[in-house]
Amino acid sequence: MVTTEAVPFAKSGGLADAVTALAQELDRAGHDVRLLMPRYYGIRRDQLFRFPSPLRVQIGEEHYESAVYEGRLPDSEVVVYFLDHEELFGRDGIYGVGGEAFDDNLHRFTVLSHAALTIGPRLGWEPEIIHSHDWPTALVPMLARRGQSSAHQPATVLTVHNLGYQGSYPVGMLPKTGLSWSELPESGLLHHDELNMLKAGILNADMVTTVSPTYAAEIQTPLHGFSLDQVLTSRSERLAGILNGVDYSLWNPERDHHLDVNYTAETVALKERSKSALQTELGLPVTNDVPLIGTVSRLVSQKGFAELLAPGYGALPTVLTEMPIQVVVLGTGEPEYEYQLRRLSDRFPNLTAIIGFDDGLAHRIEAGADFFLMPSRYEPCGLNQLYSLRYGTIPIVTRTGGLADTVRDVTPEGGTGIVLGHACPSEIINGIRRAVTMWKESPNQIAAVRRAGMKERYAWESAAGHYLEAYARAISYRASV
Ligand code: ADP
Ligand code: GLC
């Protein structure tokens, strides 16, 4: 697998969780899985093994020499190769800082993608599959086909974790990818007069996957296709939607070491202690009379933050004014949303906003909140709602993508959460009103919904089985070229 994120080394969102958990699960099933990723500044080298000689990558006329370090994913045999190149990766931030993308990302991730094809021969190790994730490594399938007899090249799989990020660049930047102008027409890179890395990946990969069945269907429509819907539809036979799982060794209230008090479905009453600890930590009044609603998220429009925060019509000021609730938001992202959150946090004593990235606090919010709010405009899979189910924290989600596949709206017959029709302020306000009414009037229903959620399991074992099927299909397509 070639990736820009993997826990515990580098994380901006769910991609990091998904890549590591999938690799570990495939390893447990007996497969030889290795990861290639950049060595960002934050990844310490002192515990890693350094290859005696550098890896040379040729891109057009230029060549790049990177040191390669080797480590392992925790609790596994999965080898991780870190590409160490000061000019490309020796900086803070994975894709950028302060909401601004680095302007050399095309270049940085092109070198990583070329390295994915160069490192195998250097090690005398020939993978049957190279699995890329998202646009930064979506050039790999094209490179794997290029000018080679394909029978001798690895089969390729591309997973689209988020179609909203495509890696679009001016056509004049083609030389940065290492392709020549004569290769452009066949490369699949051209899209609306720009280079589009994700499109090239979708068109060249032997198999394309995305992270939930509903999202796989949605991205083939103009509404959620981000202008690539027809490209995806043209490959629909090679497109599979595989729901992510949860790493329950990390996200489990019974054993979570970030919590002072652990609890199970049987002792869920102890969850109240997590709530009061969280309220104390956040400087909120310690009370169980009002529900505590939590959010942990990248602060971007995908996640519904315009609908929550936009001055004049955003839902958050309304619910904070009109309803007996407390709210905690943990996140980083677009400066505009960070600014609005800080402002609202100063204005409303029942809101605490923490602008930052804090894994421990993310766990304590999952445990201490009563409801978890995720009003996404679109959501390829979403992991936080799955964590919430496990922690007995009732998710409030929109009916889209992976959220639609994993949360069942509460009715008198049952259900696991509150499902909104779509992301808009009035739906969010109504959803939170439903939550407050349930909290005040139906403690038995709260208990039943919690129990139902805590019973759900999204094991990586089953997801990994689907990936193995996708890999087998990719290999057979490659063999038949
Ligand atoms: P996405 O990948 O689109 O950001 P997911 O729900 O799939 O959304 O995954 C988000 C992951 O990132 C979760 O593990 C969540 O806890 C984590 N996360 C997001 N923002 C923060 C933050 N500010 N601090 C800690 N963890 C965060
Ligand atoms: C992306 C998506 C998210 C998904 C994650 C892991 O970041 O936005 O929905 O859960 O990737 O696949």
Coordinates of C-alpha atoms in Angstrom, one line a residue, residues 46-436:
D46 CA 15.8 6.9 16.0
Q47 CA 13.7 3.7 16.3
L48 CA 13.8 3.0 12.6
F49 CA 16.3 1.0 10.5
R50 CA 18.0 3.0 7.8
F51 CA 18.7 1.3 4.4
P52 CA 22.4 1.5 3.6
S53 CA 21.9 3.1 0.3
P54 CA 19.3 5.7 -0.9
L55 CA 16.4 5.0 -3.3
R56 CA 16.8 6.8 -6.6
V57 CA 13.6 7.9 -8.4
Q58 CA 13.9 9.3 -11.9
I59 CA 11.2 11.8 -12.9
G60 CA 11.7 13.0 -16.5
E61 CA 15.1 14.6 -16.6
E62 CA 15.4 14.9 -12.8
H63 CA 16.3 12.4 -10.3
Y64 CA 15.6 12.2 -6.5
E65 CA 17.6 10.4 -4.0
S66 CA 15.7 9.6 -0.8
A67 CA 16.9 7.7 2.3
V68 CA 14.6 4.9 3.1
Y69 CA 13.8 3.9 6.7
E70 CA 12.0 0.8 7.8
G71 CA 9.7 0.3 10.7
R72 CA 6.6 -1.8 11.6
L73 CA 3.0 -1.1 12.3
P74 CA 2.2 -1.9 15.9
D75 CA 1.1 -5.4 16.9
S76 CA 1.9 -6.8 13.4
E77 CA 4.5 -7.9 10.9
V78 CA 3.5 -5.1 8.5
V79 CA 6.7 -3.4 7.3
V80 CA 6.5 0.3 6.8
Y81 CA 9.0 2.0 4.4
F82 CA 9.4 5.7 5.0
L83 CA 10.7 7.8 2.2
D84 CA 12.9 10.4 3.7
H85 CA 13.6 13.5 1.5
E86 CA 14.3 16.7 3.2
E87 CA 13.1 19.0 0.4
L88 CA 9.9 17.1 -0.2
F89 CA 8.7 15.9 3.2
G90 CA 10.9 17.6 5.8
R91 CA 8.3 19.9 7.1
D92 CA 5.3 20.1 9.5
G93 CA 2.0 19.2 8.0
I94 CA 0.9 16.4 5.6
Y95 CA -0.8 18.4 2.9
G96 CA -0.4 21.9 4.1
V97 CA -0.7 24.2 7.1
G98 CA -3.4 26.5 8.3
G99 CA -6.0 25.4 5.7
E100 CA -3.5 26.2 2.8
A101 CA -2.2 23.3 0.7
F102 CA 1.5 23.3 0.0
D103 CA 2.1 24.5 -3.6
D104 CA 4.4 21.6 -4.4
N105 CA 2.0 18.8 -3.4
L106 CA 1.9 17.4 -7.0
H107 CA 5.6 17.2 -7.0
R108 CA 5.9 15.7 -3.6
F109 CA 3.4 12.9 -4.1
T110 CA 4.5 12.2 -7.6
V111 CA 7.9 11.2 -6.2
L112 CA 6.2 9.0 -3.7
S113 CA 4.1 7.4 -6.4
H114 CA 7.1 6.7 -8.6
A115 CA 8.9 5.3 -5.6
A116 CA 6.1 2.8 -5.1
L117 CA 7.2 1.2 -8.4
T118 CA 10.9 1.5 -7.8
I119 CA 11.2 0.2 -4.3
G120 CA 10.0 -3.4 -5.1
P121 CA 12.7 -4.2 -7.6
R122 CA 15.3 -2.6 -5.3
L123 CA 14.3 -5.0 -2.5
G124 CA 13.9 -8.0 -4.7
W125 CA 10.3 -8.1 -3.6
E126 CA 7.5 -8.1 -6.2
P127 CA 4.1 -7.4 -4.8
E128 CA 1.2 -8.8 -6.7
I129 CA -0.9 -5.7 -5.8
I130 CA -0.1 -2.1 -5.3
H131 CA -3.0 -0.5 -3.4
S132 CA -3.1 3.3 -3.6
H133 CA -5.3 5.6 -1.5
D134 CA -6.8 8.9 -2.7
W135 CA -5.4 11.4 -5.2
P136 CA -1.9 11.8 -3.9
T137 CA -1.0 8.2 -4.9
A138 CA -3.5 7.9 -7.8
L139 CA -0.8 8.1 -10.4
V140 CA 0.5 4.7 -9.5
P141 CA -2.0 2.7 -11.6
M142 CA -1.0 4.7 -14.7
L143 CA 2.7 4.3 -14.0
A144 CA 2.3 0.6 -13.5
R145 CA 0.9 0.2 -17.0
R146 CA 3.2 2.6 -18.7
G147 CA 5.3 1.3 -21.4
Q148 CA 5.6 -2.1 -19.8
S149 CA 4.4 -5.5 -20.6
S150 CA 1.5 -5.5 -18.2
A151 CA 1.7 -9.2 -17.3
H152 CA 4.9 -8.4 -15.4
Q153 CA 3.5 -5.5 -13.5
P154 CA 1.6 -5.6 -10.3
A155 CA -2.1 -5.3 -10.5
T156 CA -3.4 -2.0 -9.1
V157 CA -6.2 -1.0 -6.8
L158 CA -7.2 2.5 -6.0
T159 CA -9.4 3.3 -3.0
V160 CA -11.3 6.6 -3.1
H161 CA -11.7 7.8 0.5
N162 CA -13.0 11.1 -0.6
L163 CA -14.0 12.3 -4.1
G164 CA -13.9 15.9 -3.0
Y165 CA -10.1 16.0 -3.2
Q166 CA -8.9 15.2 -6.7
G167 CA -5.5 16.7 -7.2
S168 CA -6.3 19.2 -10.0
Y169 CA -3.4 21.2 -11.5
P170 CA -2.8 23.3 -14.6
V171 CA -1.8 21.3 -17.6
G172 CA 1.5 23.1 -17.8
M173 CA 2.6 21.1 -14.7
L174 CA 2.6 17.8 -16.6
P175 CA 6.4 17.6 -16.5
K176 CA 6.2 17.4 -12.7
T177 CA 4.5 14.0 -13.0
G178 CA 7.3 12.6 -15.1
L179 CA 5.1 11.9 -18.1
S180 CA 5.9 13.3 -21.5
W181 CA 3.5 15.4 -23.5
S182 CA 3.0 12.5 -26.0
E183 CA 1.7 10.4 -23.1
L184 CA -0.9 12.9 -22.0
P185 CA -3.8 11.9 -24.2
E186 CA -3.7 8.3 -23.1
S187 CA -2.9 8.9 -19.5
G188 CA -6.5 9.7 -18.3
L189 CA -5.1 12.8 -16.6
L190 CA -6.9 15.4 -18.6
H191 CA -10.1 16.7 -17.2
H192 CA -11.8 20.0 -18.1
D193 CA -8.5 21.4 -19.4
E194 CA -6.7 20.5 -16.2
L195 CA -4.6 17.6 -14.9
N196 CA -6.7 15.5 -12.6
M197 CA -4.8 12.9 -10.6
L198 CA -7.8 11.1 -9.3
K199 CA -9.3 10.7 -12.7
A200 CA -6.1 9.1 -14.0
G201 CA -6.2 6.7 -11.1
I202 CA -9.9 5.8 -11.7
L203 CA -9.3 5.1 -15.4
N204 CA -6.1 3.1 -15.0
A205 CA -6.6 1.0 -11.8
D206 CA -7.5 -2.6 -12.3
M207 CA -10.0 -2.2 -9.5
V208 CA -11.4 0.9 -7.8
T209 CA -13.0 0.8 -4.4
T210 CA -14.6 3.3 -2.2
V211 CA -15.5 3.1 1.5
S212 CA -19.2 2.4 1.6
P213 CA -21.8 0.8 -0.7
T214 CA -24.1 3.9 -0.6
Y215 CA -21.2 6.2 -1.5
A216 CA -20.2 3.9 -4.4
A217 CA -23.7 4.5 -5.8
E218 CA -23.8 8.2 -4.9
I219 CA -20.5 9.1 -6.7
Q220 CA -22.0 7.9 -9.9
T221 CA -24.6 10.7 -9.8
P222 CA -24.0 14.4 -10.7
L223 CA -25.0 15.4 -7.2
H224 CA -22.1 13.6 -5.4
G225 CA -19.8 12.9 -8.4
F226 CA -17.8 16.1 -8.2
S227 CA -17.7 16.1 -12.0
L228 CA -16.2 12.6 -12.2
D229 CA -19.6 10.8 -12.1
Q230 CA -19.5 9.8 -15.7
V231 CA -15.9 8.6 -15.4
L232 CA -16.9 6.5 -12.5
T233 CA -20.0 5.2 -14.2
S234 CA -17.8 4.2 -17.2
R235 CA -15.9 1.9 -14.7
S236 CA -18.9 0.8 -12.6
E237 CA -18.1 -2.9 -13.2
R238 CA -14.7 -2.4 -11.6
L239 CA -16.0 -0.2 -8.7
A240 CA -16.8 -1.8 -5.3
G241 CA -18.1 -0.1 -2.1
I242 CA -16.5 -1.6 0.9
L243 CA -17.5 -0.3 4.3
N244 CA -14.6 0.6 6.7
G245 CA -14.4 -1.2 10.0
V246 CA -13.4 -0.1 13.5
D247 CA -10.2 -1.0 15.2
Y248 CA -11.8 -2.1 18.5
S249 CA -8.4 -2.6 20.1
L250 CA -8.2 1.3 20.0
W251 CA -11.9 2.3 20.1
N252 CA -13.6 0.4 22.9
P253 CA -14.9 1.9 26.1
E254 CA -14.1 -1.3 28.0
R255 CA -10.4 -0.9 27.5
D256 CA -9.8 2.7 26.4
H257 CA -6.7 3.9 28.3
H258 CA -7.7 7.5 27.6
L259 CA -10.6 7.2 30.0
D260 CA -10.5 7.3 33.8
V261 CA -13.6 5.1 34.0
N262 CA -14.2 2.2 31.6
Y263 CA -17.6 0.8 30.9
T264 CA -19.4 -1.9 29.0
A265 CA -23.0 -2.2 27.7
E266 CA -23.9 -3.7 31.0
T267 CA -22.3 -1.0 33.1
V268 CA -23.2 1.9 30.8
A269 CA -24.5 3.9 33.8
L270 CA -20.8 4.5 34.4
K271 CA -20.7 6.6 31.2
E272 CA -22.2 9.4 33.3
R273 CA -18.8 9.5 35.1
S274 CA -17.1 10.0 31.8
K275 CA -19.5 12.8 31.1
S276 CA -18.8 14.7 34.4
A277 CA -15.0 14.2 33.9
L278 CA -15.3 15.7 30.4
Q279 CA -17.4 18.6 31.6
T280 CA -14.8 19.3 34.2
E281 CA -12.0 19.1 31.7
L282 CA -13.9 21.5 29.3
G283 CA -15.0 23.9 32.0
L284 CA -18.6 23.2 31.4
P285 CA -21.1 23.0 34.4
V286 CA -21.1 19.5 35.7
T287 CA -24.7 18.3 35.3
N288 CA -26.6 15.4 33.9
D289 CA -29.8 17.4 33.5
V290 CA -28.9 18.5 30.0
P291 CA -27.5 16.4 27.2
L292 CA -23.9 16.9 26.0
I293 CA -23.5 16.9 22.3
G294 CA -20.0 16.3 20.9
T295 CA -18.3 16.7 17.6
V296 CA -14.7 15.7 16.6
S297 CA -14.0 16.7 13.0
R298 CA -12.0 18.3 10.3
L299 CA -13.6 21.8 10.1
V300 CA -14.5 21.8 6.4
S301 CA -17.7 22.3 4.5
Q302 CA -18.0 18.5 3.8
K303 CA -18.8 18.1 7.5
G304 CA -21.7 20.5 7.5
F305 CA -19.9 23.4 9.2
A306 CA -21.4 26.1 6.9
E307 CA -24.9 24.8 8.0
L308 CA -23.8 24.9 11.6
L309 CA -21.8 28.2 11.7
A310 CA -22.7 30.5 8.8
P311 CA -23.5 34.0 10.3
G312 CA -27.2 34.7 10.1
Y313 CA -28.5 31.2 9.3
G314 CA -26.2 28.6 10.9
A315 CA -27.9 26.1 13.3
L316 CA -25.5 26.3 16.2
P317 CA -26.4 29.7 17.7
T318 CA -30.1 28.8 17.5
V319 CA -29.7 25.5 19.3
L320 CA -27.4 27.0 21.9
T321 CA -29.8 29.8 22.6
E322 CA -33.1 27.9 22.5
M323 CA -32.3 24.4 23.9
P324 CA -31.1 23.1 27.2
I325 CA -27.9 21.5 25.9
Q326 CA -24.1 21.6 26.1
V327 CA -21.9 21.3 23.1
V328 CA -18.3 20.5 22.6
V329 CA -16.5 20.8 19.3
L330 CA -12.9 19.6 18.7
G331 CA -11.4 20.2 15.3
T332 CA -9.0 22.0 13.0
G333 CA -9.5 23.1 9.5
E334 CA -10.7 26.2 7.5
P335 CA -9.7 29.4 9.2
E336 CA -13.3 30.8 8.7
Y337 CA -14.8 28.0 10.7
E338 CA -12.1 28.1 13.4
Y339 CA -12.8 31.8 13.8
Q340 CA -16.6 31.4 14.0
L341 CA -16.2 28.6 16.6
R342 CA -14.0 30.7 18.8
R343 CA -16.4 33.6 18.6
L344 CA -19.4 31.5 19.5
S345 CA -17.5 29.8 22.3
D346 CA -16.8 33.3 23.8
R347 CA -20.5 34.1 23.4
F348 CA -22.2 31.0 24.7
P349 CA -21.2 29.5 28.1
N350 CA -22.8 26.2 27.0
L351 CA -20.3 25.7 24.1
T352 CA -16.7 24.7 24.4
A353 CA -14.7 24.8 21.1
I354 CA -11.2 23.4 21.1
I355 CA -9.3 24.3 18.0
G356 CA -6.6 21.6 17.7
F357 CA -5.8 18.0 17.1
D358 CA -6.0 15.8 20.2
D359 CA -6.4 12.1 20.0
G360 CA -6.9 11.5 23.7
L361 CA -9.6 14.2 23.9
A362 CA -11.3 12.7 20.8
H363 CA -11.7 9.5 22.8
R364 CA -12.9 11.3 25.9
I365 CA -15.5 13.1 23.8
E366 CA -16.7 9.8 22.3
A367 CA -17.1 8.5 25.9
G368 CA -18.4 11.5 27.7
A369 CA -20.9 13.0 25.2
D370 CA -24.5 11.8 25.1
F371 CA -25.0 12.5 21.4
F372 CA -22.4 12.8 18.6
L373 CA -23.3 15.3 15.8
M374 CA -22.2 14.6 12.2
P375 CA -24.4 16.6 9.8
S376 CA -22.2 15.9 6.8
R377 CA -23.1 17.1 3.3
Y378 CA -21.6 13.9 2.1
E379 CA -19.7 11.2 3.9
P380 CA -17.8 8.5 2.1
C381 CA -17.8 6.3 5.2
G382 CA -17.3 8.2 8.4
L383 CA -15.6 6.6 11.4
N384 CA -16.8 8.8 14.2
Q385 CA -20.4 7.6 14.0
L386 CA -19.1 4.0 14.3
Y387 CA -17.0 4.9 17.3
S388 CA -20.0 6.6 18.8
L389 CA -22.2 3.5 18.4
R390 CA -19.6 1.5 20.3
Y391 CA -19.4 4.1 23.1
G392 CA -23.1 4.3 23.6
T393 CA -23.1 7.9 22.3
I394 CA -26.1 8.3 20.1
P395 CA -25.1 9.6 16.6
I396 CA -27.0 12.4 14.9
V397 CA -26.2 12.1 11.2
T398 CA -27.4 13.0 7.8
R399 CA -28.7 10.2 5.5
T400 CA -25.7 10.1 3.1
G401 CA -22.9 7.7 2.2
G402 CA -21.5 5.6 5.0
L403 CA -23.7 7.4 7.6
A404 CA -26.8 6.0 5.8
D405 CA -25.3 2.5 5.7
T406 CA -24.5 2.4 9.5
V407 CA -27.1 4.4 11.5
R408 CA -30.7 3.4 11.6
D409 CA -33.2 6.2 12.5
V410 CA -34.9 5.7 15.9
T411 CA -38.6 4.7 15.6
P412 CA -40.8 3.1 18.2
E413 CA -39.6 -0.3 16.8
G414 CA -35.9 0.5 17.5
G415 CA -32.9 2.2 15.8
T416 CA -29.5 3.4 16.6
G417 CA -29.5 7.1 16.0
I418 CA -31.1 10.3 14.8
V419 CA -31.0 10.5 11.0
L420 CA -31.5 13.8 9.2
G421 CA -32.8 14.0 5.6
H422 CA -29.8 16.2 4.5
A423 CA -27.4 18.9 5.8
C424 CA -29.4 22.1 6.3
P425 CA -29.9 24.3 9.3
S426 CA -33.6 23.4 9.9
E427 CA -32.9 19.7 9.7
I428 CA -30.0 20.0 12.2
I429 CA -32.2 22.1 14.6
N430 CA -35.0 19.5 14.3
G431 CA -32.6 16.7 14.9
I432 CA -31.2 18.3 18.0
R433 CA -34.7 19.0 19.2
R434 CA -35.5 15.3 18.9
A435 CA -32.4 14.5 20.9
V436 CA -33.3 16.9 23.7

